mmCIF file of C-alpha atoms in Angstrom:
data_model
loop_
_atom_site.group_PDB
_atom_site.id
_atom_site.type_symbol
_atom_site.label_atom_id
_atom_site.label_comp_id
_atom_site.label_asym_id
_atom_site.label_seq_id
_atom_site.Cartn_x
_atom_site.Cartn_y
_atom_site.Cartn_z
ATOM 1 C CA MET V 134 20.757 -14.406 -15.273
ATOM 2 C CA LEU V 135 18.980 -14.016 -11.922
ATOM 3 C CA PRO V 136 15.786 -16.065 -11.461
ATOM 4 C CA THR V 137 12.434 -14.310 -11.712
ATOM 5 C CA ARG V 138 10.884 -14.244 -8.250
ATOM 6 C CA ALA V 139 7.735 -12.282 -9.095
ATOM 7 C CA VAL V 140 5.769 -10.646 -11.879
ATOM 8 C CA LEU V 141 4.523 -7.135 -11.076
ATOM 9 C CA ILE V 142 1.499 -5.780 -12.969
ATOM 10 C CA ALA V 143 0.493 -2.175 -12.282
ATOM 11 C CA GLY V 144 -2.101 0.124 -13.764
ATOM 12 C CA PRO V 145 -5.176 2.250 -13.042
ATOM 13 C CA THR V 146 -8.668 0.916 -12.358
ATOM 14 C CA ALA V 147 -10.292 -0.667 -15.433
ATOM 15 C CA SER V 148 -6.968 -0.928 -17.290
ATOM 16 C CA GLY V 149 -7.259 -4.712 -17.578
ATOM 17 C CA LYS V 150 -4.495 -5.604 -15.115
ATOM 18 C CA SER V 151 -6.617 -8.099 -13.156
ATOM 19 C CA ALA V 152 -7.660 -9.899 -16.332
ATOM 20 C CA LEU V 153 -4.034 -10.024 -17.490
ATOM 21 C CA ALA V 154 -2.913 -11.428 -14.128
ATOM 22 C CA LEU V 155 -5.615 -14.104 -14.213
ATOM 23 C CA ASP V 156 -4.795 -15.090 -17.793
ATOM 24 C CA LEU V 157 -1.094 -15.345 -16.938
ATOM 25 C CA ALA V 158 -1.818 -17.403 -13.813
ATOM 26 C CA VAL V 159 -3.938 -19.834 -15.829
ATOM 27 C CA ARG V 160 -1.281 -20.153 -18.528
ATOM 28 C CA LEU V 161 1.489 -20.790 -16.001
ATOM 29 C CA GLY V 162 -0.575 -23.143 -13.878
ATOM 30 C CA ASN V 163 1.669 -22.685 -10.828
ATOM 31 C CA ALA V 164 1.107 -19.039 -9.956
ATOM 32 C CA TRP V 165 -0.580 -17.045 -7.197
ATOM 33 C CA ILE V 166 -2.223 -13.678 -7.777
ATOM 34 C CA VAL V 167 -1.196 -11.327 -4.966
ATOM 35 C CA ASN V 168 -2.974 -8.048 -4.272
ATOM 36 C CA ALA V 169 -1.133 -4.714 -4.357
ATOM 37 C CA ASP V 170 -4.164 -2.429 -4.091
ATOM 38 C CA SER V 171 -4.771 -0.575 -0.840
ATOM 39 C CA MET V 172 -8.561 -0.752 -1.171
ATOM 40 C CA GLN V 173 -8.937 -4.333 -2.346
ATOM 41 C CA VAL V 174 -7.607 -5.617 0.969
ATOM 42 C CA TYR V 175 -11.016 -4.746 2.484
ATOM 43 C CA ARG V 176 -13.468 -7.617 2.470
ATOM 44 C CA ASP V 177 -16.598 -5.437 2.547
ATOM 45 C CA LEU V 178 -15.750 -3.404 -0.559
ATOM 46 C CA ARG V 179 -15.665 -5.966 -3.376
ATOM 47 C CA ILE V 180 -17.910 -4.045 -5.795
ATOM 48 C CA LEU V 181 -16.676 -0.534 -4.958
ATOM 49 C CA THR V 182 -13.026 -1.483 -5.445
ATOM 50 C CA ALA V 183 -13.487 -3.728 -8.524
ATOM 51 C CA ARG V 184 -12.014 -6.638 -6.599
ATOM 52 C CA PRO V 185 -11.742 -9.947 -8.474
ATOM 53 C CA SER V 186 -15.014 -11.855 -8.472
ATOM 54 C CA VAL V 187 -15.686 -15.070 -6.595
ATOM 55 C CA GLN V 188 -15.537 -16.856 -9.962
ATOM 56 C CA ASP V 189 -12.103 -15.373 -10.715
ATOM 57 C CA GLU V 190 -10.809 -16.356 -7.298
ATOM 58 C CA ALA V 191 -11.931 -19.928 -7.967
ATOM 59 C CA ILE V 192 -9.873 -20.115 -11.168
ATOM 60 C CA ALA V 193 -6.497 -19.289 -9.602
ATOM 61 C CA PRO V 194 -5.228 -18.788 -6.037
ATOM 62 C CA HIS V 195 -5.636 -15.181 -4.849
ATOM 63 C CA ARG V 196 -3.854 -13.764 -1.795
ATOM 64 C CA LEU V 197 -4.359 -10.574 0.270
ATOM 65 C CA PHE V 198 -7.729 -9.806 -1.292
ATOM 66 C CA GLY V 199 -10.561 -9.063 1.142
ATOM 67 C CA THR V 200 -8.582 -9.947 4.244
ATOM 68 C CA ILE V 201 -9.269 -6.808 6.302
ATOM 69 C CA ALA V 202 -12.504 -5.484 7.833
ATOM 70 C CA ALA V 203 -13.560 -2.106 6.440
ATOM 71 C CA ALA V 204 -13.361 -0.516 9.899
ATOM 72 C CA ASP V 205 -9.690 -1.468 10.349
ATOM 73 C CA ALA V 206 -6.796 0.803 9.414
ATOM 74 C CA TYR V 207 -4.293 -0.701 7.002
ATOM 75 C CA SER V 208 -0.883 0.744 6.209
ATOM 76 C CA VAL V 209 1.894 0.052 3.748
ATOM 77 C CA ALA V 210 4.006 -1.183 6.678
ATOM 78 C CA ARG V 211 1.353 -3.761 7.513
ATOM 79 C CA TYR V 212 1.104 -4.689 3.846
ATOM 80 C CA ILE V 213 4.832 -5.383 3.676
ATOM 81 C CA VAL V 214 4.596 -7.731 6.672
ATOM 82 C CA ASP V 215 1.665 -9.552 5.057
ATOM 83 C CA VAL V 216 3.181 -9.756 1.602
ATOM 84 C CA ARG V 217 6.503 -11.096 2.934
ATOM 85 C CA SER V 218 4.570 -13.969 4.478
ATOM 86 C CA VAL V 219 2.700 -14.655 1.244
ATOM 87 C CA LEU V 220 5.858 -14.551 -0.859
ATOM 88 C CA ALA V 221 7.608 -16.979 1.493
ATOM 89 C CA ALA V 222 4.627 -19.352 1.241
ATOM 90 C CA ALA V 223 4.595 -19.059 -2.564
ATOM 91 C CA GLU V 224 8.310 -19.848 -2.718
ATOM 92 C CA ALA V 225 7.814 -22.889 -0.484
ATOM 93 C CA ALA V 226 4.997 -24.062 -2.758
ATOM 94 C CA LYS V 227 7.183 -23.403 -5.840
ATOM 95 C CA CYS V 228 4.592 -20.978 -7.216
ATOM 96 C CA LEU V 229 5.287 -17.705 -8.994
ATOM 97 C CA PRO V 230 3.679 -14.634 -7.366
ATOM 98 C CA ILE V 231 1.895 -12.312 -9.795
ATOM 99 C CA ILE V 232 1.572 -9.086 -7.831
ATOM 100 C CA VAL V 233 -1.151 -6.882 -9.269
ATOM 101 C CA GLY V 234 -2.641 -3.564 -8.238
ATOM 102 C CA GLY V 235 -2.842 0.175 -8.567
ATOM 103 C CA THR V 236 -1.193 1.403 -5.361
ATOM 104 C CA GLY V 237 2.168 2.791 -6.351
ATOM 105 C CA LEU V 238 3.361 3.063 -2.759
ATOM 106 C CA TYR V 239 2.994 -0.709 -2.332
ATOM 107 C CA PHE V 240 5.132 -1.398 -5.395
ATOM 108 C CA LYS V 241 7.680 1.195 -4.291
ATOM 109 C CA ALA V 242 7.929 -0.478 -0.880
ATOM 110 C CA LEU V 243 8.305 -3.896 -2.514
ATOM 111 C CA LEU V 244 11.211 -2.777 -4.691
ATOM 112 C CA GLU V 245 12.888 -0.192 -2.452
ATOM 113 C CA GLY V 246 11.869 -1.117 1.080
ATOM 114 C CA LEU V 247 10.324 1.086 3.728
ATOM 115 C CA SER V 248 11.927 3.881 5.661
ATOM 116 C CA PRO V 249 12.654 2.701 9.222
ATOM 117 C CA VAL V 250 9.849 4.572 10.999
ATOM 118 C CA PRO V 251 9.434 2.877 14.388
ATOM 119 C CA PRO V 252 6.011 1.536 15.416
ATOM 120 C CA ILE V 253 3.765 4.338 16.620
ATOM 121 C CA PRO V 254 2.160 3.712 20.040
ATOM 122 C CA ASP V 255 -1.615 3.417 19.990
ATOM 123 C CA VAL V 256 -1.989 6.404 22.301
ATOM 124 C CA HIS V 257 -0.607 8.712 19.585
ATOM 125 C CA ARG V 258 -2.604 7.062 16.817
ATOM 126 C CA ARG V 259 -5.869 7.306 18.755
ATOM 127 C CA HIS V 260 -5.210 10.918 19.722
ATOM 128 C CA TRP V 261 -4.639 12.190 16.201
ATOM 129 C CA ARG V 262 -7.495 10.192 14.697
ATOM 130 C CA ALA V 263 -9.800 11.724 17.278
ATOM 131 C CA GLU V 264 -8.421 15.168 16.471
ATOM 132 C CA ALA V 265 -9.011 14.548 12.767
ATOM 133 C CA SER V 266 -12.654 13.713 13.441
ATOM 134 C CA ARG V 267 -13.060 16.720 15.735
ATOM 135 C CA LEU V 268 -11.194 19.400 13.788
ATOM 136 C CA GLY V 269 -11.136 18.277 10.169
ATOM 137 C CA SER V 270 -8.227 17.966 7.783
ATOM 138 C CA ARG V 271 -7.599 21.677 7.156
ATOM 139 C CA ARG V 272 -7.179 22.529 10.832
ATOM 140 C CA LEU V 273 -4.892 19.525 11.223
ATOM 141 C CA HIS V 274 -2.878 20.692 8.221
ATOM 142 C CA GLU V 275 -2.400 24.078 9.908
ATOM 143 C CA MET V 276 -1.175 22.325 13.054
ATOM 144 C CA LEU V 277 1.232 20.218 10.999
ATOM 145 C CA HIS V 278 2.531 23.311 9.215
ATOM 146 C CA ARG V 279 3.465 24.885 12.549
ATOM 147 C CA ARG V 280 5.295 21.755 13.741
ATOM 148 C CA ASP V 281 6.647 20.350 10.497
ATOM 149 C CA PRO V 282 6.448 22.850 7.610
ATOM 150 C CA ASP V 283 8.464 20.687 5.196
ATOM 151 C CA MET V 284 6.089 17.748 5.550
ATOM 152 C CA ALA V 285 3.029 20.008 5.448
ATOM 153 C CA GLN V 286 4.204 21.454 2.157
ATOM 154 C CA ARG V 287 4.195 17.959 0.642
ATOM 155 C CA LEU V 288 0.601 17.212 1.654
ATOM 156 C CA ALA V 289 -2.706 18.579 0.421
ATOM 157 C CA PRO V 290 -4.840 20.184 3.162
ATOM 158 C CA THR V 291 -7.588 17.657 2.373
ATOM 159 C CA ASP V 292 -5.390 14.560 2.771
ATOM 160 C CA THR V 293 -6.602 13.593 6.241
ATOM 161 C CA GLN V 294 -4.924 10.187 6.360
ATOM 162 C CA ARG V 295 -1.415 11.384 5.495
ATOM 163 C CA ILE V 296 -1.669 14.524 7.637
ATOM 164 C CA THR V 297 -2.717 12.410 10.615
ATOM 165 C CA ARG V 298 0.149 10.023 9.949
ATOM 166 C CA ALA V 299 2.666 12.882 9.812
ATOM 167 C CA LEU V 300 1.427 14.306 13.115
ATOM 168 C CA GLU V 301 1.473 11.000 14.956
ATOM 169 C CA VAL V 302 5.025 10.280 13.736
ATOM 170 C CA ILE V 303 6.475 13.615 14.824
ATOM 171 C CA ASP V 304 4.549 13.376 18.101
ATOM 172 C CA ALA V 305 5.839 9.885 18.890
ATOM 173 C CA THR V 306 9.403 10.092 17.552
ATOM 174 C CA GLY V 307 10.304 13.765 17.697
ATOM 175 C CA ARG V 308 11.378 13.561 14.050
ATOM 176 C CA SER V 309 9.617 14.601 10.876
ATOM 177 C CA LEU V 310 8.155 11.860 8.699
ATOM 178 C CA ASP V 311 10.018 13.587 5.871
ATOM 179 C CA GLN V 312 13.310 12.881 7.664
ATOM 180 C CA TRP V 313 12.391 9.243 8.250
ATOM 181 C CA GLN V 314 11.385 8.793 4.610
ATOM 182 C CA ARG V 315 14.781 9.987 3.412
ATOM 183 C CA GLU V 316 16.353 6.902 5.007
ATOM 184 C CA THR V 317 16.367 3.880 2.723
ATOM 185 C CA GLY V 318 14.981 0.478 3.604
ATOM 186 C CA VAL V 319 15.595 -3.098 2.462
ATOM 187 C CA PRO V 320 13.702 -4.244 -0.672
ATOM 188 C CA VAL V 321 11.259 -7.114 -0.285
ATOM 189 C CA ILE V 322 12.135 -8.292 -3.805
ATOM 190 C CA PRO V 323 15.229 -7.116 -5.701
ATOM 191 C CA GLU V 324 14.097 -5.292 -8.829
ATOM 192 C CA ALA V 325 16.458 -7.405 -10.963
ATOM 193 C CA GLN V 326 14.477 -10.502 -9.972
ATOM 194 C CA THR V 327 11.135 -9.211 -11.201
ATOM 195 C CA VAL V 328 9.314 -8.840 -14.482
ATOM 196 C CA ARG V 329 7.419 -5.539 -14.470
ATOM 197 C CA VAL V 330 4.390 -4.674 -16.583
ATOM 198 C CA VAL V 331 2.659 -1.286 -16.474
ATOM 199 C CA LEU V 332 -0.665 -0.908 -18.275
ATOM 200 C CA ALA V 333 -1.298 2.686 -19.325
ATOM 201 C CA PRO V 334 -4.393 2.894 -21.533
ATOM 202 C CA ASP V 335 -5.634 6.210 -22.862
ATOM 203 C CA ARG V 336 -7.450 8.075 -20.080
ATOM 204 C CA ALA V 337 -10.345 8.909 -22.383
ATOM 205 C CA ALA V 338 -10.940 5.194 -22.926
ATOM 206 C CA LEU V 339 -11.076 4.586 -19.162
ATOM 207 C CA ALA V 340 -13.726 7.274 -18.781
ATOM 208 C CA VAL V 341 -16.135 5.600 -21.234
#
């Protein structure tokens, strides 16, 4: 049997995943809680994102929570770089990572790897972010549809972040993001070496 290298706990907001991760970390005594939520990386948004409290963070080691300023952009590619570093440190310390969050793309990247999209030069990133602010998401979606109809069909006209990303990728690489995403990457953690828990409470209960 392959050794367990990480526990993955996924679920929607208020599903109890953070409490489960903390309880498990306390019981194990040699575990780190590692964030896999795209909003909880921001240090200025503790309350809005239901980030673990200061008291919780004092009970067990927490990593990748509140590490980024709210004004900074953060991508799944950057997350993978950061989480690789954390996992290497946890292995060196002989601690089990408990990776917890609600961002499915982060878990997908952990288990399947990222498509090999090359780094996008800042000139392209700045250009399309400025265009998004100037024109709005719907106009940008129309522009994407003319240049990359397959990718545009996958994205909602209101999804400014992903539309901007698709435009900067095709602008910088000459290839559709859809084409890049069809190429497989290298997993950060082999799925066979993880224990996976998905919390899926009744949606009506979450709305109370």
